PDB file of C-alpha atoms in Angstrom:
ATOM      1  CA  MET A   1       6.268  -6.888 -15.099  1.00  0.00           C
ATOM      2  CA  ALA A   2       2.910  -6.183 -13.459  1.00  0.00           C
ATOM      3  CA  VAL A   3       3.275  -4.164 -10.265  1.00  0.00           C
ATOM      4  CA  LYS A   4       0.721  -4.285  -7.466  1.00  0.00           C
ATOM      5  CA  LEU A   5       0.347  -2.091  -4.415  1.00  0.00           C
ATOM      6  CA  ARG A   6      -0.462  -4.505  -1.611  1.00  0.00           C
ATOM      7  CA  LEU A   7      -0.072  -5.357   2.057  1.00  0.00           C
ATOM      8  CA  THR A   8       2.774  -7.420   3.500  1.00  0.00           C
ATOM      9  CA  ARG A   9       2.256  -8.860   6.973  1.00  0.00           C
ATOM     10  CA  ILE A  10       4.743  -8.142   9.734  1.00  0.00           C
ATOM     11  CA  GLY A  11       4.430  -8.442  13.496  1.00  0.00           C
ATOM     12  CA  LYS A  12       4.109 -11.256  15.978  1.00  0.00           C
ATOM     13  CA  LYS A  13       1.597 -14.077  16.014  1.00  0.00           C
ATOM     14  CA  LYS A  14      -1.946 -12.775  16.674  1.00  0.00           C
ATOM     15  CA  GLN A  15      -0.608  -9.180  16.492  1.00  0.00           C
ATOM     16  CA  PRO A  16      -0.609  -8.258  12.804  1.00  0.00           C
ATOM     17  CA  GLN A  17       0.848  -5.098  11.375  1.00  0.00           C
ATOM     18  CA  TYR A  18       1.220  -4.468   7.678  1.00  0.00           C
ATOM     19  CA  ARG A  19       3.542  -2.690   5.281  1.00  0.00           C
ATOM     20  CA  ILE A  20       2.108  -1.147   2.150  1.00  0.00           C
ATOM     21  CA  VAL A  21       4.503  -2.132  -0.627  1.00  0.00           C
ATOM     22  CA  ALA A  22       4.924  -2.023  -4.375  1.00  0.00           C
ATOM     23  CA  ALA A  23       5.678  -5.583  -5.478  1.00  0.00           C
ATOM     24  CA  ASP A  24       5.718  -7.771  -8.552  1.00  0.00           C
ATOM     25  CA  SER A  25       2.319  -9.447  -8.822  1.00  0.00           C
ATOM     26  CA  ARG A  26       3.946 -12.891  -9.112  1.00  0.00           C
ATOM     27  CA  SER A  27       5.881 -12.679  -5.835  1.00  0.00           C
ATOM     28  CA  PRO A  28       4.382 -14.206  -2.655  1.00  0.00           C
ATOM     29  CA  ARG A  29       2.588 -12.101  -0.033  1.00  0.00           C
ATOM     30  CA  ASP A  30       5.566 -11.740   2.285  1.00  0.00           C
ATOM     31  CA  GLY A  31       8.180 -12.146  -0.427  1.00  0.00           C
ATOM     32  CA  ARG A  32      10.277  -9.688  -2.399  1.00  0.00           C
ATOM     33  CA  PHE A  33       9.050  -6.177  -2.938  1.00  0.00           C
ATOM     34  CA  ILE A  34      10.259  -3.149  -4.854  1.00  0.00           C
ATOM     35  CA  GLU A  35       9.557  -0.335  -2.392  1.00  0.00           C
ATOM     36  CA  ILE A  36       7.923   0.266   0.999  1.00  0.00           C
ATOM     37  CA  LEU A  37       5.288   2.994   0.731  1.00  0.00           C
ATOM     38  CA  GLY A  38       3.931   3.009   4.276  1.00  0.00           C
ATOM     39  CA  HIS A  39       2.660   1.153   7.330  1.00  0.00           C
ATOM     40  CA  TYR A  40      -0.813   0.129   8.511  1.00  0.00           C
ATOM     41  CA  ASP A  41      -1.710  -1.031  12.028  1.00  0.00           C
ATOM     42  CA  PRO A  42      -5.363  -2.127  12.261  1.00  0.00           C
ATOM     43  CA  ARG A  43      -5.159  -3.077  15.958  1.00  0.00           C
ATOM     44  CA  GLN A  44      -4.930   0.482  17.272  1.00  0.00           C
ATOM     45  CA  ASP A  45      -8.121   2.397  17.983  1.00  0.00           C
ATOM     46  CA  PRO A  46      -8.443   4.208  15.597  1.00  0.00           C
ATOM     47  CA  SER A  47      -6.243   2.266  13.214  1.00  0.00           C
ATOM     48  CA  SER A  48      -2.867   3.812  12.384  1.00  0.00           C
ATOM     49  CA  LEU A  49      -1.915   4.623   8.801  1.00  0.00           C
ATOM     50  CA  THR A  50       1.279   6.263   7.535  1.00  0.00           C
ATOM     51  CA  LEU A  51       1.694   6.501   3.790  1.00  0.00           C
ATOM     52  CA  ASP A  52       3.988   8.380   1.388  1.00  0.00           C
ATOM     53  CA  ASN A  53       1.282   9.784  -0.893  1.00  0.00           C
ATOM     54  CA  ASP A  54       3.741  11.166  -3.453  1.00  0.00           C
ATOM     55  CA  ARG A  55       5.389   7.788  -4.000  1.00  0.00           C
ATOM     56  CA  ALA A  56       2.001   6.027  -4.111  1.00  0.00           C
ATOM     57  CA  VAL A  57       0.776   8.455  -6.770  1.00  0.00           C
ATOM     58  CA  ALA A  58       3.995   7.933  -8.726  1.00  0.00           C
ATOM     59  CA  TRP A  59       3.381   4.164  -8.739  1.00  0.00           C
ATOM     60  CA  LEU A  60      -0.243   4.654  -9.779  1.00  0.00           C
ATOM     61  CA  LYS A  61       0.946   6.823 -12.689  1.00  0.00           C
ATOM     62  CA  GLU A  62       3.271   4.004 -13.739  1.00  0.00           C
ATOM     63  CA  GLY A  63       0.285   1.645 -13.908  1.00  0.00           C
ATOM     64  CA  ALA A  64       0.510  -0.182 -10.577  1.00  0.00           C
ATOM     65  CA  GLN A  65      -2.781  -1.765  -9.517  1.00  0.00           C
ATOM     66  CA  PRO A  66      -3.781  -1.565  -5.835  1.00  0.00           C
ATOM     67  CA  THR A  67      -5.538  -4.453  -4.113  1.00  0.00           C
ATOM     68  CA  GLU A  68      -9.007  -3.838  -2.636  1.00  0.00           C
ATOM     69  CA  ARG A  69      -7.745  -3.088   0.873  1.00  0.00           C
ATOM     70  CA  VAL A  70      -4.900  -0.876  -0.326  1.00  0.00           C
ATOM     71  CA  ALA A  71      -7.316   1.029  -2.577  1.00  0.00           C
ATOM     72  CA  LYS A  72      -9.415   1.828   0.504  1.00  0.00           C
ATOM     73  CA  LEU A  73      -6.313   2.918   2.434  1.00  0.00           C
ATOM     74  CA  LEU A  74      -5.227   5.137  -0.466  1.00  0.00           C
ATOM     75  CA  LYS A  75      -8.639   6.751  -0.428  1.00  0.00           C
ATOM     76  CA  VAL A  76      -8.408   7.394   3.342  1.00  0.00           C
ATOM     77  CA  SER A  77      -4.936   8.943   3.027  1.00  0.00           C
ATOM     78  CA  GLY A  78      -5.940  11.177   0.115  1.00  0.00           C
ATOM     79  CA  ALA A  79      -3.610   9.623  -2.455  1.00  0.00           C
ATOM     80  CA  THR A  80      -6.509   8.625  -4.732  1.00  0.00           C
ATOM     81  CA  GLU A  81      -7.826  12.194  -4.892  1.00  0.00           C
ATOM     82  CA  GLN A  82      -4.300  13.479  -5.557  1.00  0.00           C
ATOM     83  CA  PHE A  83      -3.884  10.947  -8.390  1.00  0.00           C
ATOM     84  CA  GLU A  84      -7.271  11.842  -9.926  1.00  0.00           C
ATOM     85  CA  ALA A  85      -6.491  15.582  -9.721  1.00  0.00           C
ATOM     86  CA  GLU A  86      -3.133  15.148 -11.438  1.00  0.00           C
ATOM     87  CA  LYS A  87      -4.720  12.885 -14.067  1.00  0.00           C
ATOM     88  CA  ALA A  88      -7.453  15.464 -14.773  1.00  0.00           C
ATOM     89  CA  ALA A  89      -4.905  18.298 -15.010  1.00  0.00           C
ATOM     90  CA  LYS A  90      -3.241  16.714 -18.044  1.00  0.00           C
TER      91      LYS A  90
END
């Protein structure tokens, strides 16, 4: 099973908010997921991001592939640097 870290849309019409989830790559965008890792609200100024970095790093260690947008959000939150540091320490 290929796991992806991606965004799932929540919120009302014309007012998007997103969950950052770990999901099977074959499931639809708003379909089943394995775990919620955080939330992203692009409409706030500045945009709001809450993310469990430890769980995100754990999924990256397991081989989960982030989408382009989630990769940028991981970089902003510091999870990418944490993952690289732990990878280099081995």
